[in-house]
mmCIF file of C-alpha atoms in Angstrom:
data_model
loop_
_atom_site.group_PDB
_atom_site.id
_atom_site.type_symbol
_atom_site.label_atom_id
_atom_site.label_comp_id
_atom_site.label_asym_id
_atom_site.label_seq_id
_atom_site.Cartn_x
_atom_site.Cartn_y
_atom_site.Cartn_z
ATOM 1 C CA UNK A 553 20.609 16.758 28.070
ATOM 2 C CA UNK A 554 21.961 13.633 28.922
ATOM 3 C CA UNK A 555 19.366 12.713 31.599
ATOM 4 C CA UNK A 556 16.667 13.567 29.376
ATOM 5 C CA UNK A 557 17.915 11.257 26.388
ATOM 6 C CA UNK A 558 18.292 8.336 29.639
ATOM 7 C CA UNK A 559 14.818 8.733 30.639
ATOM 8 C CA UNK A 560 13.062 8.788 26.873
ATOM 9 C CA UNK A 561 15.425 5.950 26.569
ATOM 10 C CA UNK A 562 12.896 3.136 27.748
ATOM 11 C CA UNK A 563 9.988 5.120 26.655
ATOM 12 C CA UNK A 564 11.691 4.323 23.104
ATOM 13 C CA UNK A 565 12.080 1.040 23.340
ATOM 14 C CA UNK A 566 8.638 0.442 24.707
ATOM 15 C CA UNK A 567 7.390 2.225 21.866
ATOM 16 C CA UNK A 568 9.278 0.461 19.661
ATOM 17 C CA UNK A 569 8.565 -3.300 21.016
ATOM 18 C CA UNK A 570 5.073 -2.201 20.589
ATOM 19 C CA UNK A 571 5.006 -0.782 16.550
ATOM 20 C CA UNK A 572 7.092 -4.118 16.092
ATOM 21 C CA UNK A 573 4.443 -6.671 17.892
ATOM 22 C CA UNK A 574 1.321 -4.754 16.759
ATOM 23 C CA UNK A 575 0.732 -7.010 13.657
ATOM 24 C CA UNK A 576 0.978 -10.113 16.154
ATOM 25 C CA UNK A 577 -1.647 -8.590 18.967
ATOM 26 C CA UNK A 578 -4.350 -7.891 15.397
ATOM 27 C CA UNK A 579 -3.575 -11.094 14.881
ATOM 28 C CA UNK A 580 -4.532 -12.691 17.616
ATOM 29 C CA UNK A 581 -7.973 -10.325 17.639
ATOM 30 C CA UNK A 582 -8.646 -11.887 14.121
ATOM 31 C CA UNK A 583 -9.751 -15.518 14.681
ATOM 32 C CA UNK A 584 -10.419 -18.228 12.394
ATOM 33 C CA UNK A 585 -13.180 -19.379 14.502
ATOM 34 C CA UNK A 586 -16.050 -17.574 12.628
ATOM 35 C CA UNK A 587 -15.379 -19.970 10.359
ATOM 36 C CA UNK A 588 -17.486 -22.866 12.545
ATOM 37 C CA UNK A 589 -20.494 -19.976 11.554
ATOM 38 C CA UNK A 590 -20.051 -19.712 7.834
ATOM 39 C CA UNK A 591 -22.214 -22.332 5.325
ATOM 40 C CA UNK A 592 -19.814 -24.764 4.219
ATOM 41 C CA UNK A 593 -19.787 -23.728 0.255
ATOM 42 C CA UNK A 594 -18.295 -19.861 1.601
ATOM 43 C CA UNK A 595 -15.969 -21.329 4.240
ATOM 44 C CA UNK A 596 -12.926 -21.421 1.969
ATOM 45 C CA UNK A 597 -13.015 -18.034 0.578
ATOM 46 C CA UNK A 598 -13.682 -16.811 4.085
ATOM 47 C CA UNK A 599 -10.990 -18.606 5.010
ATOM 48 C CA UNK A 600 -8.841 -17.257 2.494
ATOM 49 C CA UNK A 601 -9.558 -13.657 3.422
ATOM 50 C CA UNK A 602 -8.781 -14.194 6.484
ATOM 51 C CA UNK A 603 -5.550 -15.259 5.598
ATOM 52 C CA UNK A 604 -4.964 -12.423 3.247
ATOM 53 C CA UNK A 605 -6.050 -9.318 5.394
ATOM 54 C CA UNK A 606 -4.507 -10.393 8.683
ATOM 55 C CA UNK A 607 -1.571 -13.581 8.328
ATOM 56 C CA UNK A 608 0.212 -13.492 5.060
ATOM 57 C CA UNK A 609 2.997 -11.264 6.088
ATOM 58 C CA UNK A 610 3.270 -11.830 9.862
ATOM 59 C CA UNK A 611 5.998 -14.161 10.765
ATOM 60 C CA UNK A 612 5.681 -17.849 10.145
ATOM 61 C CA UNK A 613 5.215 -19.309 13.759
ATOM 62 C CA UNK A 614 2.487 -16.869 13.865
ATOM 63 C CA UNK A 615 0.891 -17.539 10.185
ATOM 64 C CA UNK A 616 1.694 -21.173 10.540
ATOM 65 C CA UNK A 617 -0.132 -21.443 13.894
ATOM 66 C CA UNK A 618 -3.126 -19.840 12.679
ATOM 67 C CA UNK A 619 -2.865 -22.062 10.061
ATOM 68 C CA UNK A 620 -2.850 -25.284 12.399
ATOM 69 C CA UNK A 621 -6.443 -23.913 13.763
ATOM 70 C CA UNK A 622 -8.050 -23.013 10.712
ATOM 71 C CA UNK A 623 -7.074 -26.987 9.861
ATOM 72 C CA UNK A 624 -8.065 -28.596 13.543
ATOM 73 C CA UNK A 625 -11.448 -26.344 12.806
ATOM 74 C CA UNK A 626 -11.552 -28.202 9.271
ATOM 75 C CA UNK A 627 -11.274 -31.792 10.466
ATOM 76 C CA UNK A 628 -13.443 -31.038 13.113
ATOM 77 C CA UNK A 629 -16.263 -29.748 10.985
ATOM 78 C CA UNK A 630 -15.368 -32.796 8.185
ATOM 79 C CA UNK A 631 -15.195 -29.952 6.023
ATOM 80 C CA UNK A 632 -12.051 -31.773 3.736
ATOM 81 C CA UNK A 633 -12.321 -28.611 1.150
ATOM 82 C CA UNK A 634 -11.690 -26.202 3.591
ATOM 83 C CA UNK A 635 -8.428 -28.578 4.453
ATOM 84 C CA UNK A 636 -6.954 -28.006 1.114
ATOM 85 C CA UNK A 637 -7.331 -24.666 1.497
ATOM 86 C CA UNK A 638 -5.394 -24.773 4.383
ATOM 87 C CA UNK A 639 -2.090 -25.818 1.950
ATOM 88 C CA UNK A 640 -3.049 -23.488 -0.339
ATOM 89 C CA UNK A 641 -2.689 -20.522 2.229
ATOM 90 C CA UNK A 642 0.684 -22.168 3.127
ATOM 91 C CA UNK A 643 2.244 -22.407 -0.047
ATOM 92 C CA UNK A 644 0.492 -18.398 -0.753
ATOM 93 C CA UNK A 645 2.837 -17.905 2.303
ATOM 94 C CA UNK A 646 5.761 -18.764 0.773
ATOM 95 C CA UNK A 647 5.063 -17.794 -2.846
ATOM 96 C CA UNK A 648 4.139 -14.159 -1.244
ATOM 97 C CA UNK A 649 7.356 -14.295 1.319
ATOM 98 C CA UNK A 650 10.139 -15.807 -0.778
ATOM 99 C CA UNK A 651 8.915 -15.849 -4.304
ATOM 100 C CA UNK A 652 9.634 -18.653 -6.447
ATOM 101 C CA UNK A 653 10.509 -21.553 -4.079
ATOM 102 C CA UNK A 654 10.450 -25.536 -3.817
ATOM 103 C CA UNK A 655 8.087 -25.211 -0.058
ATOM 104 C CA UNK A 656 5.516 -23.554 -2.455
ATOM 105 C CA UNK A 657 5.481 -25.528 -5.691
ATOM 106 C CA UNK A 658 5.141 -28.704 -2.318
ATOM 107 C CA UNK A 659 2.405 -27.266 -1.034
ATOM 108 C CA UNK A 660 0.612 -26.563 -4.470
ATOM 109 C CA UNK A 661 1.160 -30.247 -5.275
ATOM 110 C CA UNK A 662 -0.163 -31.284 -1.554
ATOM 111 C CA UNK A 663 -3.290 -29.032 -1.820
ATOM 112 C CA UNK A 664 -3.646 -30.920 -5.605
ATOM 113 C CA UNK A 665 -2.964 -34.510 -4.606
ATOM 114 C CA UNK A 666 -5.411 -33.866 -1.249
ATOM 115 C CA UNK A 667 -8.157 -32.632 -3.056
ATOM 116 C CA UNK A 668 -7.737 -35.864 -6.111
ATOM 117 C CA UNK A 669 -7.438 -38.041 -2.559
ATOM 118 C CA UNK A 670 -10.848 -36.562 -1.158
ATOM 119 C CA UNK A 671 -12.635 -36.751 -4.714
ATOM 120 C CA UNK A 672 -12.979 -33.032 -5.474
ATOM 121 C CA UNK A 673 -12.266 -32.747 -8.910
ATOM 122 C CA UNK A 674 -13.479 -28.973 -9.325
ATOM 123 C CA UNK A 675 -11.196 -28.146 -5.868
ATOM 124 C CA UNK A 676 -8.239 -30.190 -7.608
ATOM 125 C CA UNK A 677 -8.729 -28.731 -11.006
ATOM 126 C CA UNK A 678 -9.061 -24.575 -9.029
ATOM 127 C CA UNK A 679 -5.604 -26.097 -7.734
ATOM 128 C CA UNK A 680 -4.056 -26.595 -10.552
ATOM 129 C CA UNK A 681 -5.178 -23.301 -12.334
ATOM 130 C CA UNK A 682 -3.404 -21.586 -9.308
ATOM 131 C CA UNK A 683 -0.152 -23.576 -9.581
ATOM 132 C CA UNK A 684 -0.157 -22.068 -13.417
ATOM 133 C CA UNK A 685 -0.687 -18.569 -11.914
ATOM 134 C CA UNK A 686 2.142 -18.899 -9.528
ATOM 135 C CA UNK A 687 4.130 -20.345 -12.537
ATOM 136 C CA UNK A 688 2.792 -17.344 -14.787
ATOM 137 C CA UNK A 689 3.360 -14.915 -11.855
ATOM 138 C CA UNK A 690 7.062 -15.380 -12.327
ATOM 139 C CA UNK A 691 7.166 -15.673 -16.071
ATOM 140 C CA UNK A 692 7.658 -19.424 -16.499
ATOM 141 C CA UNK A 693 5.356 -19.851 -19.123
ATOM 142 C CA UNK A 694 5.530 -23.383 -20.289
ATOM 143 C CA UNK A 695 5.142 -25.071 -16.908
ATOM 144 C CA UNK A 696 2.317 -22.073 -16.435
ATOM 145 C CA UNK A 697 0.547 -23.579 -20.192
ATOM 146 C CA UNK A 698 1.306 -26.952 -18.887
ATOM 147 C CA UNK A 699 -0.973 -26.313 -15.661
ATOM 148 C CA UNK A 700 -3.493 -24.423 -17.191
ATOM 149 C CA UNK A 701 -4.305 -27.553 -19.647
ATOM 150 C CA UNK A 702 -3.846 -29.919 -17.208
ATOM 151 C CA UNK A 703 -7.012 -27.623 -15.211
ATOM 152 C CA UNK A 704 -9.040 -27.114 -18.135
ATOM 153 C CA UNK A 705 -8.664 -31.206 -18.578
ATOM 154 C CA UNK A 706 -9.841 -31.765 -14.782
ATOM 155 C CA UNK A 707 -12.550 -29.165 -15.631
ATOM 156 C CA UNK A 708 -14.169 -30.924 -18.672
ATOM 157 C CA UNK A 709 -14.338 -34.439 -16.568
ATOM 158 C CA UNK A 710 -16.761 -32.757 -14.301
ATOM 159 C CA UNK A 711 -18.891 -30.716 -17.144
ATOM 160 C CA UNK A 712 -18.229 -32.430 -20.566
#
């Protein structure tokens, strides 16, 4: 009995290295390169799928390096939307991994302040609307009201 439990042994830990690294290896298969492929005004939700169905719960080297593509592809197709998208997946990531956290509420104001810095009022004011989610998400109602004006404000500057 003994031998046979020694020789399943490494067939066990084979097995289990492999249920344990499968989510990195589908990564990998999953790039954000189709991206370069996409019109420009579907790139971000793309993008955000992308995230979604294959990154937001692998570990963070792995999420965070995907993320580092998806934002080399951005600069390199001048595509500055699709770079605050980029922070928005990141703080997602945290929001989705650690709940309420300061790394989120920076990247919500990041993905905000980019998108004011680039001139895209509708992307800033989308932003903002998804800061007050995350705020509403965890019950924190004022700051969530506080967001949700501060949207609908950016919102009427583009269509009055």
């Amino acid at each position: 009995k003994l031998s046979l439990f020694v020789i399943t042994m490494p067939v066990r830990i084979v097995i289990c290295w492999c249920v344990l690294l499968w989510p990195v290896l589908h990564a990998r298969a999953q790039q954000f390169d189709t991206i370069k492929t996409i019109p420009a005004k579907d790139r971000g939700s793309q993008a955000l799928d992308i995230y979604k169905h294959n990154y937001r719960h692998l570990d963070s080297t792995v999420t965070f390096a995907k993320l580092a593509e998806l934002n080399n592809i951005a600069k390199e197709l001048h595509a500055k939307s699709l770079e605050c998208t980029v922070l928005e997946c990141k703080a997602d990531y945290y929001s989705v991994n650690l709940g309420f956290n300061p790394r989120s509420l920076y990247y919500c104001q990041k993905a905000i302040n980019q998108a004011v810095a680039y001139g895209l009022t509708i992307e800033a004011g989308v932003d903002i609307f998804k800061k007050g989610m995350y705020y509403n998400t965890l019950k924190l109602q004022v700051p969530a009201c506080q967001s949700f004006l501060k949207a609908m404000n950016s919102f009427k500057a583009v269509c009055p």
